[in-house]
Short mmCIF file of C-alpha atoms and ligand atoms in Angstrom, two decimals:
data_model
loop_
_atom_site.label_atom_id
_atom_site.label_comp_id
_atom_site.label_asym_id
_atom_site.label_seq_id
_atom_site.Cartn_x
_atom_site.Cartn_y
_atom_site.Cartn_z
CA MET A 1 107.85 110.10 62.29
CA ALA A 2 111.85 110.27 63.07
CA ARG A 3 112.08 107.73 65.84
CA THR A 4 116.01 105.92 67.23
CA VAL A 5 116.20 102.27 68.10
CA VAL A 6 119.08 101.86 70.44
CA THR A 7 120.54 98.85 69.44
CA MET A 8 122.49 96.86 72.44
CA PRO A 9 124.00 93.18 70.95
CA GLY A 10 126.20 92.43 73.99
CA ASP A 11 128.00 88.86 73.90
CA GLY A 12 128.00 85.76 72.10
CA ILE A 13 125.39 84.96 70.55
CA GLY A 14 123.13 88.28 71.76
CA LYS A 15 125.46 89.62 68.72
CA VAL A 16 123.97 86.90 66.26
CA VAL A 17 120.41 86.60 66.87
CA LEU A 18 120.23 90.96 66.98
CA GLU A 19 121.24 91.28 63.68
CA GLU A 20 118.64 88.84 62.97
CA ALA A 21 116.03 90.74 64.08
CA LEU A 22 117.10 94.17 62.63
CA ARG A 23 117.01 92.08 59.18
CA VAL A 24 113.18 90.63 59.79
CA LEU A 25 112.55 94.63 60.87
CA GLU A 26 113.90 95.86 57.77
CA ALA A 27 111.76 93.59 55.81
CA VAL A 28 108.36 94.46 56.90
CA GLY A 29 109.18 98.22 56.31
CA PHE A 30 110.22 100.06 59.80
CA ASP A 31 113.42 102.00 59.05
CA PRO A 32 114.23 103.95 62.18
CA ASP A 33 117.30 105.56 62.80
CA TYR A 34 119.79 102.37 65.47
CA VAL A 35 122.64 103.77 67.18
CA HIS A 36 124.80 100.86 68.42
CA ALA A 37 125.63 100.78 72.78
CA ASP A 38 128.45 99.08 73.96
CA ILE A 39 126.97 96.42 76.97
CA GLY A 40 128.80 93.26 78.21
CA TRP A 41 131.69 91.03 79.32
CA GLU A 42 133.89 92.65 76.76
CA TYR A 43 133.46 96.37 78.88
CA TRP A 44 133.64 94.58 81.39
CA ILE A 45 137.20 93.87 81.55
CA ASN A 46 138.82 96.83 79.48
CA GLU A 47 136.61 99.30 81.23
CA GLY A 48 135.42 97.51 84.72
CA ASN A 49 132.00 98.67 83.81
CA PRO A 50 129.58 96.55 81.47
CA LEU A 51 127.37 99.22 81.48
CA PRO A 52 129.67 102.13 79.96
CA GLN A 53 128.13 105.60 81.27
CA ARG A 54 127.86 106.36 77.52
CA THR A 55 124.99 103.39 76.77
CA ILE A 56 123.02 104.78 79.71
CA ASP A 57 122.71 108.36 77.99
CA LEU A 58 122.18 107.00 74.55
CA LEU A 59 118.57 105.08 75.83
CA ARG A 60 117.91 108.28 77.97
CA GLU A 61 118.44 110.34 74.72
CA HIS A 62 116.05 107.56 72.98
CA GLY A 63 113.89 105.60 74.95
CA LEU A 64 114.05 102.82 72.72
CA GLY A 65 116.58 99.78 72.81
CA LEU A 66 117.06 96.16 71.70
CA PHE A 67 119.16 93.95 73.75
CA GLY A 68 120.56 91.18 72.36
CA ALA A 69 121.86 88.72 75.46
CA ILE A 70 125.22 89.33 77.84
CA THR A 71 127.74 86.95 79.62
CA SER A 72 127.73 86.87 83.24
CA LYS A 73 130.74 85.18 85.35
CA PRO A 74 131.15 84.52 88.79
CA LYS A 75 132.80 87.19 91.31
CA TRP A 76 136.04 84.45 90.85
CA ASP A 77 136.17 84.91 86.90
CA ALA A 78 134.97 88.71 87.04
CA ASP A 79 138.28 89.12 88.86
CA ALA A 80 140.61 87.18 87.05
CA GLU A 81 139.47 88.57 83.72
CA LEU A 82 139.77 92.24 84.17
CA SER A 83 142.09 93.54 82.52
CA PRO A 84 145.24 93.91 84.60
CA GLU A 85 145.71 98.00 84.06
CA LEU A 86 142.30 97.93 86.65
CA LYS A 87 142.95 94.97 88.57
CA ASP A 88 142.49 96.08 92.12
CA LYS A 89 141.37 99.39 91.57
CA GLY A 90 137.65 99.04 93.36
CA PHE A 91 136.11 97.21 90.49
CA VAL A 92 133.23 95.27 90.65
CA TYR A 93 130.50 93.62 88.37
CA PHE A 94 127.29 93.93 87.91
CA SER A 95 124.46 92.54 85.27
CA PRO A 96 124.81 94.68 83.12
CA ILE A 97 120.83 94.23 82.66
CA VAL A 98 119.93 94.33 86.02
CA GLY A 99 121.28 97.84 85.99
CA LEU A 100 119.86 99.16 83.19
CA ARG A 101 116.19 97.90 85.35
CA GLN A 102 117.72 99.56 88.33
CA VAL A 103 118.94 102.48 86.55
CA PHE A 104 115.52 103.32 84.32
CA ASN A 105 113.20 101.86 86.53
CA LEU A 106 112.17 99.08 83.81
CA ASP A 107 109.69 98.04 86.58
CA VAL A 108 107.14 96.04 84.43
CA CYS A 109 108.68 93.10 82.71
CA ILE A 110 106.14 91.49 80.19
CA ARG A 111 107.06 87.99 78.89
CA PRO A 112 104.55 86.44 76.55
CA CYS A 113 103.83 82.72 76.28
CA ILE A 114 101.85 81.73 72.71
CA SER A 115 102.30 78.72 71.36
CA PHE A 116 102.45 78.46 67.33
CA ALA A 117 100.88 75.56 65.54
CA GLY A 118 102.67 72.79 64.06
CA ASN A 119 105.42 73.16 66.84
CA PRO A 120 107.25 70.87 67.42
CA LEU A 121 108.25 71.63 71.14
CA ASN A 122 104.90 72.37 71.92
CA PHE A 123 103.25 71.11 75.40
CA ILE A 124 100.87 68.06 74.54
CA ARG A 125 99.38 65.90 77.18
CA ARG A 126 97.35 62.18 76.70
CA THR A 127 93.71 62.16 76.80
CA ALA A 128 91.49 59.76 78.64
CA ASP A 129 92.02 57.53 75.84
CA GLY A 130 95.14 57.39 75.64
CA GLY A 131 95.32 59.44 73.06
CA PHE A 132 97.71 63.08 72.90
CA GLU A 133 96.06 67.06 72.47
CA GLU A 134 98.06 69.82 72.30
CA PRO A 135 95.76 72.64 73.87
CA PRO A 136 96.81 76.31 72.70
CA VAL A 137 98.65 78.03 75.30
CA ASN A 138 98.26 81.47 74.80
CA VAL A 139 99.50 83.86 78.54
CA ALA A 140 101.27 87.09 79.19
CA VAL A 141 103.30 86.97 82.27
CA PHE A 142 103.90 90.06 84.05
CA ARG A 143 106.59 89.74 86.27
CA GLN A 144 107.24 92.66 88.83
CA ASN A 145 111.86 93.55 87.49
CA THR A 146 112.95 95.49 90.41
CA GLU A 147 112.03 94.45 94.07
CA GLY A 148 111.33 91.40 96.45
CA LEU A 149 114.26 88.81 96.13
CA TYR A 150 116.60 90.06 93.76
CA ALA A 151 116.29 93.40 94.71
CA GLY A 152 119.99 92.51 96.00
CA LEU A 153 119.01 93.54 99.60
CA GLU A 154 121.04 91.24 100.98
CA TRP A 155 123.56 89.93 103.35
CA THR A 156 125.89 87.50 104.80
CA ASP A 157 127.13 88.12 108.53
CA PRO A 158 124.57 91.35 108.83
CA PRO A 159 125.11 94.59 109.91
CA GLN A 160 124.83 94.75 113.59
CA ASN A 161 122.23 97.42 113.36
CA VAL A 162 120.03 94.81 110.16
CA TYR A 163 120.80 92.24 113.43
CA ASP A 164 118.99 94.15 116.04
CA ALA A 165 116.03 94.90 113.39
CA LEU A 166 115.29 91.91 113.02
CA ALA A 167 115.77 90.70 117.19
CA THR A 168 113.09 92.68 117.41
CA HIS A 169 110.58 90.11 115.49
CA PRO A 170 109.07 87.64 117.96
CA LYS A 171 109.99 84.84 114.87
CA PHE A 172 113.70 85.89 115.52
CA LYS A 173 113.72 84.03 117.80
CA ASN A 174 114.59 80.83 116.06
CA TRP A 175 118.16 82.27 114.88
CA SER A 176 118.57 84.52 117.78
CA GLN A 177 120.66 81.49 119.12
CA TYR A 178 123.36 81.60 115.71
CA GLU A 179 126.62 84.00 115.84
CA LYS A 180 125.59 86.96 113.01
CA SER A 181 128.93 85.50 110.59
CA GLU A 182 126.46 82.56 110.70
CA LEU A 183 123.77 83.97 109.15
CA ALA A 184 122.96 84.37 105.31
CA ILE A 185 119.99 86.90 104.87
CA SER A 186 118.02 88.15 101.59
CA THR A 187 115.15 90.87 101.84
CA ARG A 188 111.67 90.49 100.11
CA VAL A 189 110.40 94.30 99.65
CA PHE A 190 107.41 95.44 98.06
CA SER A 191 105.99 98.72 97.90
CA ARG A 192 102.45 99.23 96.96
CA THR A 193 103.72 102.22 94.40
CA ALA A 194 105.36 98.80 92.04
CA THR A 195 102.81 96.58 93.37
CA ARG A 196 100.14 98.54 92.13
CA ARG A 197 102.05 99.94 88.74
CA ILE A 198 102.52 96.32 87.66
CA MET A 199 98.94 95.46 88.68
CA LYS A 200 97.14 97.97 86.63
CA ALA A 201 99.96 97.45 83.61
CA ALA A 202 98.27 93.53 83.78
CA PHE A 203 94.58 94.64 84.19
CA GLN A 204 95.29 97.10 80.76
CA TYR A 205 97.01 94.79 78.97
CA ALA A 206 94.17 92.12 79.49
CA GLU A 207 91.75 94.37 79.14
CA LYS A 208 93.62 95.38 75.36
CA HIS A 209 94.71 91.63 73.76
CA GLY A 210 90.94 90.40 74.95
CA TYR A 211 92.32 88.02 77.86
CA LYS A 212 89.39 87.22 80.40
CA SER A 213 91.25 86.60 83.64
CA VAL A 214 94.69 88.31 85.85
CA THR A 215 95.62 85.37 87.57
CA VAL A 216 98.30 87.01 90.82
CA CYS A 217 100.43 83.88 91.52
CA GLU A 218 101.72 84.65 94.10
CA LYS A 219 101.18 81.98 97.66
CA ALA A 220 99.26 84.86 99.90
CA ASN A 221 98.64 82.45 102.57
CA VAL A 222 102.02 82.08 103.61
CA LEU A 223 104.19 85.02 103.24
CA ARG A 224 101.09 87.22 104.32
CA GLU A 225 102.45 90.56 103.94
CA THR A 226 104.19 90.38 100.53
CA SER A 227 101.95 88.47 98.65
CA GLY A 228 99.40 89.57 100.43
CA MET A 229 99.60 92.99 99.39
CA MET A 230 99.59 91.91 96.18
CA GLU A 231 96.51 90.26 96.51
CA MET A 232 94.66 93.29 98.27
CA VAL A 233 96.03 95.65 95.27
CA ALA A 234 94.70 93.44 92.44
CA GLN A 235 91.27 93.17 93.85
CA GLU A 236 91.59 97.13 94.17
CA VAL A 237 92.75 98.05 91.00
CA GLN A 238 90.65 94.96 89.34
CA LYS A 239 87.66 97.46 90.14
CA GLU A 240 88.81 99.82 87.62
CA HIS A 241 88.29 96.50 85.23
CA PRO A 242 85.34 95.38 85.64
CA SER A 243 85.24 92.96 82.79
CA ILE A 244 88.75 91.09 83.66
CA GLN A 245 88.28 88.69 86.15
CA HIS A 246 91.08 88.39 89.11
CA TRP A 247 92.35 84.97 89.89
CA SER A 248 95.06 83.69 92.41
CA ALA A 249 97.20 80.65 92.11
CA ASN A 250 99.93 79.29 94.47
CA ILE A 251 103.24 79.47 92.87
CA ASP A 252 104.03 76.08 93.91
CA ALA A 253 100.48 74.34 92.50
CA MET A 254 100.48 76.60 89.23
CA MET A 255 103.45 74.61 88.38
CA MET A 256 101.54 71.83 89.14
CA TRP A 257 98.63 72.90 86.88
CA LEU A 258 100.03 74.55 84.02
CA THR A 259 101.25 70.99 82.88
CA LYS A 260 97.02 70.04 83.46
CA ASN A 261 94.99 73.16 82.06
CA PRO A 262 97.52 75.67 80.46
CA GLU A 263 95.02 76.76 78.57
CA ASP A 264 92.88 78.24 81.18
CA TYR A 265 95.44 81.00 81.84
CA GLY A 266 95.31 84.74 80.34
CA VAL A 267 97.36 87.27 81.79
CA VAL A 268 99.34 86.00 84.83
CA VAL A 269 101.03 88.71 87.20
CA ALA A 270 103.73 87.84 90.01
CA GLY A 271 106.56 89.68 91.97
CA ASN A 272 110.19 89.62 90.69
CA MET A 273 111.30 85.65 91.73
CA PHE A 274 107.50 84.13 91.66
CA GLY A 275 107.45 86.09 87.95
CA ASP A 276 110.74 84.01 86.98
CA ILE A 277 110.06 80.70 87.62
CA VAL A 278 106.56 81.39 86.34
CA SER A 279 107.69 82.78 82.93
CA ASP A 280 110.16 80.38 82.09
CA ALA A 281 107.74 77.44 83.65
CA PHE A 282 105.03 78.90 80.73
CA ALA A 283 107.82 79.31 78.48
CA GLY A 284 109.26 75.81 78.49
CA LEU A 285 105.24 74.91 77.17
CA VAL A 286 105.39 76.62 73.81
CA GLY A 287 109.44 76.13 72.63
CA GLY A 288 111.57 77.46 75.14
CA LEU A 289 114.83 80.19 75.04
CA GLY A 290 114.42 79.90 71.36
CA PHE A 291 110.57 81.04 71.49
CA ALA A 292 111.27 83.13 74.39
CA CYS A 293 110.85 86.84 74.49
CA SER A 294 110.57 89.82 77.23
CA ALA A 295 109.78 93.80 77.34
CA ASN A 296 111.37 95.38 80.44
CA ILE A 297 109.13 98.59 80.32
CA GLY A 298 109.25 101.86 82.16
CA ASP A 299 108.11 105.56 82.01
CA GLU A 300 110.44 106.66 79.73
CA VAL A 301 113.21 103.45 78.52
CA ALA A 302 111.45 100.30 77.41
CA VAL A 303 113.96 97.63 76.70
CA PHE A 304 113.13 94.90 74.34
CA GLU A 305 115.40 91.19 75.01
CA PRO A 306 114.70 87.33 74.45
CA THR A 307 115.07 85.64 78.18
CA HIS A 308 118.04 83.75 77.05
CA GLY A 309 121.67 84.39 77.25
CA SER A 310 124.70 84.74 74.96
CA ALA A 311 124.98 80.58 74.77
CA PRO A 312 128.73 80.40 74.73
CA LYS A 313 128.46 76.96 73.79
CA TYR A 314 127.73 78.37 70.55
CA GLU A 315 129.20 81.43 70.12
CA GLU A 316 132.30 80.40 67.64
CA LEU A 317 129.94 78.13 65.64
CA ASP A 318 129.89 79.59 61.20
CA PRO A 319 127.38 79.40 60.26
CA PRO A 320 125.51 80.13 63.75
CA ILE A 321 122.86 77.70 64.85
CA VAL A 322 121.15 79.67 67.25
CA ASN A 323 117.38 80.19 67.26
CA PRO A 324 116.51 83.99 65.88
CA ILE A 325 112.93 83.67 66.57
CA ALA A 326 113.01 84.59 70.88
CA MET A 327 114.92 87.91 69.85
CA ILE A 328 112.50 88.66 66.37
CA LEU A 329 109.24 88.43 68.56
CA SER A 330 111.30 90.89 71.10
CA ALA A 331 111.24 93.11 68.40
CA VAL A 332 107.46 92.25 67.76
CA MET A 333 107.12 93.65 71.01
CA MET A 334 108.76 96.66 70.15
CA LEU A 335 106.78 97.48 67.50
CA ASP A 336 103.42 97.11 69.77
CA HIS A 337 105.03 98.83 71.97
CA ILE A 338 104.97 102.19 69.15
CA GLY A 339 102.02 101.24 68.26
CA GLU A 340 103.16 99.69 64.54
CA MET A 341 100.46 97.04 65.47
CA GLU A 342 100.23 96.31 61.72
CA MET A 343 103.76 95.67 60.73
CA ALA A 344 104.03 93.56 64.44
CA GLN A 345 100.80 91.58 63.34
CA ARG A 346 103.00 90.60 59.79
CA ILE A 347 105.63 89.27 61.71
CA ARG A 348 103.81 87.32 63.97
CA LYS A 349 102.14 85.49 60.81
CA ALA A 350 105.04 85.26 59.09
CA VAL A 351 107.26 83.26 62.35
CA ALA A 352 103.73 81.10 62.52
CA ALA A 353 103.88 80.18 58.80
CA VAL A 354 107.40 79.15 58.82
CA VAL A 355 106.50 77.40 62.62
CA ALA A 356 104.04 75.54 60.59
CA GLU A 357 105.40 74.11 57.16
CA GLY A 358 108.05 73.12 59.29
CA ASN A 359 110.74 72.82 55.94
CA VAL A 360 113.31 75.60 58.24
CA ARG A 361 113.71 74.74 62.25
CA THR A 362 116.91 75.25 63.93
CA TYR A 363 118.14 72.51 66.04
CA ASP A 364 116.50 72.71 68.46
CA MET A 365 112.51 73.14 66.62
CA MET A 366 114.52 69.58 65.21
CA LYS A 367 114.87 68.09 69.01
CA MET A 368 118.86 67.39 68.31
CA PRO A 369 122.02 67.64 70.38
CA GLY A 370 123.19 71.49 69.56
CA GLY A 371 126.44 71.39 67.77
CA PRO A 372 128.37 71.68 64.91
CA ASN A 373 127.06 68.77 63.65
CA ALA A 374 122.77 69.86 63.83
CA ILE A 375 123.79 71.47 60.06
CA GLU A 376 125.01 68.41 58.73
CA GLN A 377 122.25 66.65 60.53
CA GLY A 378 119.49 68.62 59.16
CA ALA A 379 118.83 71.43 61.26
CA ALA A 380 118.83 74.65 59.68
CA THR A 381 121.16 78.11 60.03
CA THR A 382 120.15 80.93 62.47
CA PHE A 383 119.91 82.42 58.70
CA GLN A 384 117.83 80.27 57.31
CA VAL A 385 115.18 80.72 59.52
CA THR A 386 115.42 84.23 59.64
CA ASP A 387 115.92 84.07 55.71
CA ALA A 388 112.38 82.24 55.44
CA ILE A 389 110.69 84.81 57.75
CA ILE A 390 111.90 87.43 55.52
CA ALA A 391 110.42 85.31 52.44
CA LYS A 392 106.52 85.07 54.24
CA LEU A 393 106.70 88.75 54.73
P1 NAI B 401 121.76 80.53 77.69
O1 NAI B 401 120.30 81.30 77.61
O2 NAI B 401 122.54 81.25 77.49
O3 NAI B 401 121.79 79.15 76.96
C1 NAI B 401 120.99 78.06 77.84
C2 NAI B 401 121.14 76.97 76.79
O4 NAI B 401 119.07 76.90 76.15
C3 NAI B 401 122.23 77.28 75.41
O5 NAI B 401 123.21 76.40 75.75
C4 NAI B 401 121.75 76.76 74.52
O6 NAI B 401 121.39 75.15 74.83
C5 NAI B 401 120.12 76.92 74.56
N1 NAI B 401 119.43 78.28 74.01
C6 NAI B 401 119.86 79.52 74.35
N2 NAI B 401 119.74 80.63 73.64
C7 NAI B 401 118.82 79.80 72.42
C8 NAI B 401 118.78 80.42 71.39
N3 NAI B 401 117.88 81.36 70.74
N4 NAI B 401 118.26 78.91 70.39
C9 NAI B 401 118.02 77.80 70.76
N5 NAI B 401 118.87 77.27 71.91
C10 NAI B 401 119.27 78.40 72.35
O7 NAI B 401 122.35 80.48 79.28
P2 NAI B 401 122.95 80.06 80.27
O8 NAI B 401 124.04 79.05 79.69
O9 NAI B 401 122.96 79.30 81.34
O10 NAI B 401 124.10 81.74 80.67
C11 NAI B 401 125.36 81.54 79.37
C12 NAI B 401 125.57 83.07 79.64
O11 NAI B 401 124.13 83.87 79.44
C13 NAI B 401 125.63 83.19 81.50
O12 NAI B 401 127.02 83.86 81.05
C14 NAI B 401 124.95 83.84 81.48
O13 NAI B 401 125.33 84.70 82.70
C15 NAI B 401 124.57 84.87 80.69
N6 NAI B 401 123.02 85.15 81.06
C16 NAI B 401 121.97 86.81 80.31
C17 NAI B 401 121.01 86.35 80.56
C18 NAI B 401 120.64 87.53 79.53
O14 NAI B 401 121.04 88.77 78.63
N7 NAI B 401 120.04 88.66 79.73
C19 NAI B 401 119.79 85.78 80.77
C20 NAI B 401 120.20 84.40 81.19
C21 NAI B 401 121.58 83.73 81.00
MG1 MG B 402 114.44 83.54 84.50
#
């Protein structure tokens, strides 16, 4: 079947690692058409828009995107670097990946955190007799990607009607002593529709991939309304999946337990911010940013990306030293998504073999500081890691 994948390298090391994922896809025999799409800092500087309309159009047309990483900078840097002829014309920087999630309602974010045997970055824990053990971690975090605290529904010095509306709540009396201009407000709004969608996706994934539990990682004892809605919806959806258990863990307690018994968890589901936190925490147990892959899935469009950013401090290094595995595993998620399970499995096995053998490792896997000296100190280049994976294929 003819298929087109939209490639969005973005900035910095995004450009490096995306190219490596394409080499691996080619080696496994995946042969779609590719179409390049512009995204990132360069387009902010030159066009005042880091997510040009033509990129949105390409994604709408083809439905499938591979994304590297972008550079985002604070407001003042964004304004300063904007090309002179665009200055003071009302252009406002926004994160293009957050933009993509909103434009296409990519509301289901999946972040698998699965340890590869032999990875020196795997979490280990001490046993009672003073020895060590390395529990295998196999978790898939489902993060609601569009709502909650990261939806941008916030104000400093809120409009009067917002202030007045809040003042109708009895709990607001603690702040009614302050001037409006002294207040900063970020809201956390959940909809039942989006909550049901993430929950259904989580339970379906658990069933399909053989997990026995879905853990809601929220804080329903305090955030009684929003986290409470997640818990209620989880109870409903669980009835449609009787073979999967519904567990609950508060986000704070989870941060403690996941270094105690991470092997107990399967699918974990959370709102936007807690999902961000818990997915980084689990990623840290299985190798960190060099291994952390993700998918952003909506009804019509799906975009696959490593969770790391553009790592500007390494973007100039030639040859590059960053780990391509997070991007390669993101491409593997794309293969799974479109039903190419066999190719996906072959790549996973090849990555596992390279990690287990340990002959070809980027600086992060060597536990070295990154930088221009990493290669001469024995770290493999980005290209060498990809080559080793391809050789296994
Ligand atoms: P970052 O993820 O780019 O890098 C942080 C550090 O993690 C790097 O300096 C490096 O030590 C390590 N690292 C990252 N990717 C690695 C890889 N593949 N292999 C080995 N080590 C790796 O995060 P940072 O430095 O906070 O942000 C840099 C830029 O990236 C910023 O402009 C930020 O806004 C943007 N960013 C973009 C994201 C995206 O495109 N989805 C996500 C996170 C940050
Ligand atoms: Mg994060």
